[in-house]
Tab-separated table of C-alpha atoms in Angstrom:
chain	number	residue	atom	x	y	z
A	45	MET	CA	-7.900	-61.280	-10.685
A	46	LYS	CA	-9.960	-59.839	-7.833
A	47	ILE	CA	-12.517	-57.287	-9.050
A	48	ALA	CA	-14.499	-54.905	-6.838
A	49	LEU	CA	-17.853	-53.583	-8.031
A	50	MET	CA	-19.052	-50.380	-6.374
A	51	LEU	CA	-22.232	-48.408	-7.068
A	52	GLU	CA	-23.428	-45.267	-5.301
A	53	ASN	CA	-26.851	-44.078	-4.152
A	54	SER	CA	-28.294	-42.807	-7.415
A	55	GLN	CA	-27.670	-46.074	-9.261
A	56	ALA	CA	-27.966	-48.583	-6.401
A	57	PRO	CA	-31.221	-50.062	-7.800
A	58	LYS	CA	-29.180	-51.308	-10.789
A	59	ASN	CA	-26.687	-53.159	-8.586
A	60	ALA	CA	-28.230	-56.610	-8.988
A	61	MET	CA	-28.270	-56.311	-12.773
A	62	VAL	CA	-24.700	-54.966	-13.033
A	63	LEU	CA	-23.415	-57.589	-10.590
A	64	SER	CA	-25.100	-60.327	-12.596
A	65	GLU	CA	-23.487	-59.158	-15.841
A	66	LEU	CA	-20.068	-58.774	-14.186
A	67	ASN	CA	-20.285	-62.256	-12.687
A	68	HIS	CA	-21.424	-63.652	-16.019
A	69	VAL	CA	-18.353	-62.259	-17.799
A	70	ALA	CA	-15.575	-61.960	-15.211
A	71	GLY	CA	-16.714	-64.875	-13.068
A	72	GLY	CA	-16.879	-67.003	-16.188
A	73	LEU	CA	-13.210	-66.164	-16.831
A	74	GLY	CA	-12.203	-67.291	-13.343
A	75	HIS	CA	-12.005	-63.837	-11.734
A	76	GLU	CA	-13.375	-63.184	-8.232
A	77	VAL	CA	-16.014	-60.455	-7.995
A	78	PHE	CA	-16.701	-58.548	-4.770
A	79	ASN	CA	-19.829	-56.417	-4.460
A	80	THR	CA	-18.404	-53.649	-2.249
A	81	GLY	CA	-20.741	-50.721	-2.938
A	82	MET	CA	-24.460	-50.251	-2.355
A	83	THR	CA	-26.480	-53.408	-2.951
A	84	ASP	CA	-29.791	-51.524	-3.129
A	85	GLU	CA	-31.133	-48.029	-2.424
A	86	ASN	CA	-31.658	-48.807	1.279
A	87	ASP	CA	-28.094	-49.988	1.863
A	88	HIS	CA	-25.198	-48.111	3.550
A	89	HIS	CA	-25.290	-44.675	1.852
A	90	LEU	CA	-22.479	-43.876	-0.578
A	91	THR	CA	-21.808	-41.103	-3.102
A	92	TYR	CA	-19.294	-41.164	-5.936
A	93	ILE	CA	-16.890	-39.324	-3.588
A	94	HIS	CA	-16.960	-42.321	-1.247
A	95	LEU	CA	-16.381	-44.640	-4.207
A	96	GLY	CA	-13.099	-42.893	-5.008
A	97	ILE	CA	-11.908	-43.373	-1.430
A	98	MET	CA	-12.945	-47.025	-1.503
A	99	ALA	CA	-11.143	-47.598	-4.806
A	100	SER	CA	-7.962	-46.068	-3.381
A	101	ILE	CA	-8.025	-48.244	-0.271
A	102	LEU	CA	-8.833	-51.478	-2.081
A	103	LEU	CA	-6.318	-51.018	-4.911
A	104	ASN	CA	-3.432	-49.604	-2.880
A	105	SER	CA	-3.819	-52.292	-0.234
A	106	LYS	CA	-3.845	-54.910	-3.011
A	107	ALA	CA	-7.100	-56.272	-1.643
A	108	VAL	CA	-8.336	-56.185	-5.252
A	109	ASP	CA	-6.657	-55.844	-8.628
A	110	PHE	CA	-9.370	-53.951	-10.483
A	111	VAL	CA	-12.353	-51.727	-9.693
A	112	VAL	CA	-15.590	-51.323	-11.641
A	113	THR	CA	-17.262	-48.098	-10.546
A	114	GLY	CA	-19.723	-45.593	-11.929
A	115	CYS	CA	-22.567	-43.187	-11.274
A	116	GLY	CA	-25.288	-41.503	-13.304
A	117	THR	CA	-22.930	-40.067	-15.923
A	118	GLY	CA	-19.793	-41.940	-14.891
A	119	GLN	CA	-17.945	-38.623	-14.718
A	120	GLY	CA	-18.159	-38.075	-10.952
A	121	ALA	CA	-16.917	-41.577	-10.149
A	122	LEU	CA	-14.153	-41.137	-12.727
A	123	MET	CA	-12.898	-37.877	-11.198
A	124	ALA	CA	-13.268	-39.094	-7.622
A	125	SER	CA	-11.224	-42.197	-8.435
A	126	ASN	CA	-8.441	-40.463	-10.329
A	127	LEU	CA	-7.891	-38.034	-7.444
A	128	HIS	CA	-6.153	-40.796	-5.510
A	129	PRO	CA	-2.654	-42.268	-5.757
A	130	GLY	CA	-2.432	-45.673	-7.355
A	131	VAL	CA	-5.795	-45.428	-9.120
A	132	VAL	CA	-5.864	-45.161	-12.929
A	133	CYS	CA	-9.515	-45.041	-13.960
A	134	GLY	CA	-10.868	-44.949	-17.497
A	135	TYR	CA	-14.227	-43.723	-18.778
A	136	CYS	CA	-16.262	-46.376	-20.601
A	137	LEU	CA	-19.504	-45.607	-22.379
A	138	GLU	CA	-19.207	-48.411	-24.917
A	139	PRO	CA	-17.160	-51.592	-25.422
A	140	SER	CA	-14.540	-49.929	-27.629
A	141	ASP	CA	-13.724	-47.569	-24.735
A	142	ALA	CA	-12.882	-50.550	-22.513
A	143	PHE	CA	-10.747	-52.130	-25.241
A	144	LEU	CA	-8.811	-48.931	-25.960
A	145	PHE	CA	-8.354	-48.122	-22.268
A	146	ASN	CA	-6.865	-51.585	-21.717
A	147	GLN	CA	-4.567	-51.381	-24.697
A	148	ILE	CA	-3.417	-47.760	-24.427
A	149	ASN	CA	-3.687	-46.828	-20.739
A	150	ASN	CA	-3.667	-50.248	-19.034
A	151	GLY	CA	-5.266	-48.895	-15.861
A	152	ASN	CA	-6.857	-50.606	-12.881
A	153	ALA	CA	-10.391	-49.170	-12.815
A	154	ILE	CA	-13.222	-48.246	-15.152
A	155	SER	CA	-16.151	-45.890	-14.609
A	156	LEU	CA	-19.470	-46.449	-16.369
A	157	ALA	CA	-22.524	-44.257	-16.894
A	158	PHE	CA	-25.455	-46.123	-15.393
A	159	ALA	CA	-28.109	-43.463	-16.119
A	160	LYS	CA	-27.070	-41.242	-19.057
A	161	GLY	CA	-27.839	-43.078	-22.282
A	162	PHE	CA	-28.822	-46.168	-20.319
A	163	GLY	CA	-31.968	-47.257	-22.084
A	164	TRP	CA	-33.204	-50.326	-23.925
A	165	ALA	CA	-30.498	-53.058	-24.015
A	166	GLY	CA	-28.445	-51.136	-21.449
A	167	GLU	CA	-27.574	-54.392	-19.733
A	168	LEU	CA	-26.159	-55.734	-23.003
A	169	ASN	CA	-23.896	-52.713	-23.346
A	170	VAL	CA	-22.664	-53.314	-19.799
A	171	ARG	CA	-21.991	-56.977	-20.610
A	172	TYR	CA	-20.051	-56.126	-23.769
A	173	ILE	CA	-18.011	-53.483	-21.919
A	174	PHE	CA	-17.055	-56.119	-19.351
A	175	GLU	CA	-16.127	-58.553	-22.111
A	176	LYS	CA	-13.678	-56.048	-23.585
A	177	ALA	CA	-12.414	-55.042	-20.138
A	178	PHE	CA	-11.550	-58.541	-18.962
A	179	THR	CA	-10.580	-60.527	-22.045
A	180	GLY	CA	-7.393	-60.454	-24.088
A	181	ALA	CA	-3.963	-59.006	-23.443
A	182	ARG	CA	-3.508	-55.587	-21.853
A	183	GLY	CA	-1.140	-52.697	-22.481
A	184	GLU	CA	-0.152	-53.693	-26.001
A	185	GLY	CA	-0.862	-50.270	-27.479
A	186	TYR	CA	-3.181	-49.280	-30.303
A	187	PRO	CA	-3.022	-48.862	-33.256
A	188	VAL	CA	-0.152	-51.188	-34.184
A	189	GLU	CA	2.028	-48.426	-35.605
A	190	ARG	CA	1.657	-46.462	-32.339
A	191	VAL	CA	2.483	-49.305	-29.934
A	192	VAL	CA	5.855	-48.030	-28.709
A	193	PRO	CA	4.888	-44.391	-27.993
A	194	GLN	CA	1.562	-45.472	-26.469
A	195	GLN	CA	3.336	-47.817	-24.040
A	196	GLN	CA	5.932	-45.160	-23.237
A	197	ASN	CA	3.327	-42.481	-22.575
A	198	ALA	CA	1.260	-44.753	-20.321
A	199	ALA	CA	4.380	-45.483	-18.257
A	200	ILE	CA	5.284	-41.782	-18.061
A	201	LEU	CA	1.759	-40.872	-16.952
A	202	ASN	CA	1.980	-43.422	-14.140
A	203	GLU	CA	5.337	-41.977	-13.092
A	204	VAL	CA	3.928	-38.438	-13.041
A	205	LYS	CA	0.973	-39.537	-10.915
A	206	ALA	CA	3.275	-41.359	-8.503
A	207	ALA	CA	5.352	-38.185	-8.181
A	208	VAL	CA	2.433	-35.893	-7.336
A	209	CYS	CA	0.389	-38.411	-5.303
A	210	LYS	CA	2.753	-39.941	-2.797
A	211	ASP	CA	1.734	-41.595	0.467
A	212	VAL	CA	-1.673	-43.306	0.461
A	213	VAL	CA	-2.377	-43.207	4.204
A	214	SER	CA	-1.266	-39.576	4.490
A	215	SER	CA	-3.568	-38.608	1.621
A	216	LEU	CA	-6.481	-40.427	3.260
A	217	LYS	CA	-5.791	-38.730	6.595
A	218	ALA	CA	-5.831	-35.341	4.854
A	219	ILE	CA	-9.463	-35.905	3.812
A	220	ASP	CA	-12.407	-35.170	6.103
A	221	GLN	CA	-12.310	-38.320	8.236
A	222	GLU	CA	-16.091	-38.584	8.326
A	223	LEU	CA	-16.024	-39.079	4.553
A	224	VAL	CA	-13.471	-41.869	4.856
A	225	LYS	CA	-15.320	-43.458	7.769
A	226	GLN	CA	-18.526	-43.536	5.726
A	227	ALA	CA	-16.663	-44.985	2.753
A	228	VAL	CA	-15.325	-47.950	4.749
A	229	GLY	CA	-18.419	-48.480	6.867
A	230	SER	CA	-20.306	-51.184	5.001
A	231	THR	CA	-20.090	-54.858	5.850
A	232	GLN	CA	-19.445	-55.891	2.253
A	233	PHE	CA	-16.518	-53.474	1.904
A	234	GLN	CA	-14.944	-54.563	5.172
A	235	GLU	CA	-15.281	-58.262	4.363
A	236	CYS	CA	-13.461	-57.818	1.063
A	237	PHE	CA	-10.823	-55.458	2.448
A	238	PHE	CA	-9.806	-57.301	5.606
A	239	ALA	CA	-9.821	-60.714	3.941
A	240	HIS	CA	-7.445	-59.642	1.169
A	241	CYS	CA	-5.515	-56.534	2.305
A	242	GLN	CA	-1.757	-57.005	1.844
A	243	VAL	CA	-0.582	-53.684	3.326
A	244	PRO	CA	-0.708	-53.707	7.159
A	245	GLU	CA	-0.341	-49.930	7.429
A	246	ILE	CA	-3.551	-49.371	5.475
A	247	ALA	CA	-5.371	-52.071	7.456
A	248	GLU	CA	-4.325	-50.449	10.736
A	249	TYR	CA	-5.569	-47.063	9.549
A	250	VAL	CA	-8.954	-48.447	8.465
A	251	ARG	CA	-9.335	-50.190	11.823
A	252	THR	CA	-8.928	-46.870	13.623
A	253	LEU	CA	-11.975	-45.623	11.727
A	254	ILE	CA	-14.302	-48.513	12.471
A	255	ASP	CA	-13.237	-49.623	15.973
C-alpha cells in the first residue's frame, strides 16, 4: 500500500514526529510512506483546504492508496477531504476510531487532531492509531451481529457519493485554480504524484497548473 502523509501550516512542526511514527508502523508492515504535505513551518504553505485537494488528486489518480491527514482539531481536514469525489475520510481521535472506521466504513483516508487533546504521550496515541489503521482485515463490519447491514450501508454510501460527486477533473477545475495550484506546488507532492499517477487525464491537468 502507498500511503501519503499530509500536514498543514498549523501543525507542520509536528511533521517529523508524525512521519517517524507512521514509518515505524506502516513502513514496518511493508507499506510505502510519502511525506507530501508541509515538512516544517517554513515549507510550501498549505491549509487544510489544500490538503483536501491533494487527497483528491492522489487518491483518484491512484498515485496512493491511502491518505493520513489532519489539522489542529482534525475537523477541517476531515471536511475538506470528504468534499471530493473518491475520498472517504474518517475522524480518528483514538485507536478504536481507526479500528471501527476500517471495519465499518472501510475508507481510504483518516484525519487526526494534532493539537486538540494532543498532550503528554500524544506521539503514542498517534502510533496506536496507525497500528489499528494499517493492521488486520478491513471492511468486515462490527459488531459481529451487524456485519451484513454494516457492509451494505458502507457500499450504499459509496454509491451515493459517486452519484453526487462525478468527474474528478471537472470538480477540480470548478475550484479557484489558485487554490489547486498552491495545493500541487510542492516538490514532495509532485514527486509522489508524477511517479505513481495512473490516470493520464489527471496528470495532464496538474501539468497545466505547474508548467
